[in-house]
Tab-separated table of C-alpha atoms in Angstrom:
chain	number	residue	atom	x	y	z
I	252	ASN	CA	0.000	0.000	0.000
I	253	HIS	CA	0.963	3.600	-0.414
I	254	LEU	CA	1.944	5.408	2.770
I	255	GLY	CA	-1.096	6.990	4.343
I	256	TYR	CA	-3.581	4.554	2.808
I	257	SER	CA	-6.659	4.288	5.073
I	258	GLU	CA	-5.019	6.467	7.725
I	259	ARG	CA	-8.468	7.729	8.784
I	260	ASP	CA	-9.617	4.167	9.453
I	261	THR	CA	-9.254	3.477	13.191
I	262	ILE	CA	-8.334	-0.168	12.581
I	263	ARG	CA	-6.108	0.037	9.468
I	264	CYS	CA	-4.572	3.485	10.051
I	265	ASP	CA	-1.059	2.142	10.722
I	266	ASP	CA	-1.011	-0.722	8.208
I	267	SER	CA	0.831	1.078	5.424
I	268	PHE	CA	3.464	2.423	7.820
I	269	ALA	CA	3.927	-0.977	9.488
I	270	SER	CA	4.515	-2.725	6.168
I	271	PHE	CA	6.890	0.043	5.040
I	272	GLU	CA	8.828	-0.249	8.291
I	273	GLU	CA	8.976	-4.033	7.912
I	274	MET	CA	10.431	-3.631	4.425
I	275	LEU	CA	13.029	-1.092	5.615
I	276	PHE	CA	13.936	-3.262	8.616
I	277	THR	CA	14.396	-6.322	6.413
I	278	ALA	CA	16.488	-4.368	3.914
I	279	LYS	CA	18.773	-3.083	6.665
I	280	ASP	CA	18.943	-6.463	8.382
I	281	LYS	CA	19.879	-8.206	5.121
I	282	GLN	CA	22.286	-5.372	4.193
I	283	VAL	CA	20.793	-4.943	0.735
I	284	ASP	CA	22.545	-2.694	-1.760
I	285	PHE	CA	19.470	-0.591	-2.467
I	286	VAL	CA	15.679	-0.558	-2.405
I	287	LEU	CA	13.946	0.270	-5.662
I	288	LEU	CA	10.604	2.031	-5.390
I	289	ALA	CA	8.704	1.617	-8.639
I	290	GLY	CA	5.730	3.907	-8.184
I	291	ASP	CA	4.217	6.400	-5.803
I	292	LEU	CA	5.329	6.492	-2.174
I	293	PHE	CA	2.234	8.246	-0.804
I	294	HIS	CA	-1.440	7.434	-1.261
I	295	GLU	CA	-2.388	11.112	-1.647
I	296	ASN	CA	-0.709	13.657	-3.896
I	297	LYS	CA	-0.671	15.999	-0.871
I	298	PRO	CA	0.124	13.655	2.027
I	299	SER	CA	-1.005	14.450	5.549
I	300	ARG	CA	1.478	15.789	8.072
I	301	ARG	CA	1.287	12.467	9.863
I	302	ALA	CA	2.198	10.577	6.679
I	303	LEU	CA	5.117	12.930	5.980
I	304	HIS	CA	6.362	12.889	9.564
I	305	THR	CA	6.103	9.110	9.923
I	306	SER	CA	7.845	8.453	6.611
I	307	MET	CA	10.684	10.845	7.482
I	308	GLU	CA	11.123	9.164	10.863
I	309	LEU	CA	11.262	5.732	9.226
I	310	PHE	CA	13.780	6.902	6.629
I	311	ARG	CA	15.941	8.435	9.377
I	312	LYS	CA	15.740	5.280	11.476
I	313	TYR	CA	16.637	2.823	8.729
I	314	THR	CA	18.593	4.637	6.017
I	315	LEU	CA	20.820	7.315	7.536
I	316	GLY	CA	24.156	6.242	8.902
I	317	GLU	CA	27.855	5.976	8.405
I	318	ASN	CA	27.778	3.361	5.651
I	319	PRO	CA	29.387	4.684	2.468
I	320	VAL	CA	27.499	4.911	-0.808
I	321	TYR	CA	29.065	2.660	-3.441
I	322	LEU	CA	27.225	4.009	-6.431
I	323	GLU	CA	29.155	5.446	-9.324
I	324	ILE	CA	27.540	7.412	-12.137
I	325	LEU	CA	29.422	6.495	-15.306
I	326	ASN	CA	27.578	8.776	-17.743
I	327	ASP	CA	28.448	12.437	-18.163
I	328	GLN	CA	26.838	14.041	-15.121
I	329	ASN	CA	26.835	17.480	-16.702
I	330	GLU	CA	24.583	16.113	-19.432
I	331	ILE	CA	22.287	14.038	-17.245
I	332	PHE	CA	21.902	16.433	-14.301
I	333	LYS	CA	21.618	19.768	-16.086
I	334	ASN	CA	19.118	21.102	-13.537
I	335	ASN	CA	21.181	19.916	-10.535
I	336	HIS	CA	24.344	21.926	-11.178
I	337	GLY	CA	25.862	19.046	-13.141
I	338	THR	CA	26.140	16.533	-10.332
I	339	VAL	CA	24.118	13.778	-8.702
I	340	ASN	CA	22.598	14.951	-5.403
I	341	TYR	CA	24.544	12.690	-3.014
I	342	GLN	CA	27.823	14.096	-4.375
I	343	ASP	CA	26.746	17.730	-3.987
I	344	PRO	CA	28.863	19.178	-1.153
I	345	TYR	CA	26.110	21.678	-0.314
I	346	LEU	CA	23.392	19.030	0.094
I	347	SER	CA	23.309	16.720	3.092
I	348	VAL	CA	21.527	13.491	2.178
């Protein structure tokens, strides 16, 4: 489910967040290289504050850390990332990801 799905339902309100947390926990536990999200993250195009806050907390809990990023962009970054000052965001010294 998308994050925030049925969040007004008193019984199912936490289901989407619980399954998302389970996926993040499993990915961290298994030390996967990356998680590919193929679609929308949120159920609504303007997610609730609760959905935003909960998702940010889960990302902080399971994805931030000291592990290095072993991803190398082999194409010409100036060509691909024209709108991002010619570099991928995690290599931008002015952006803390």
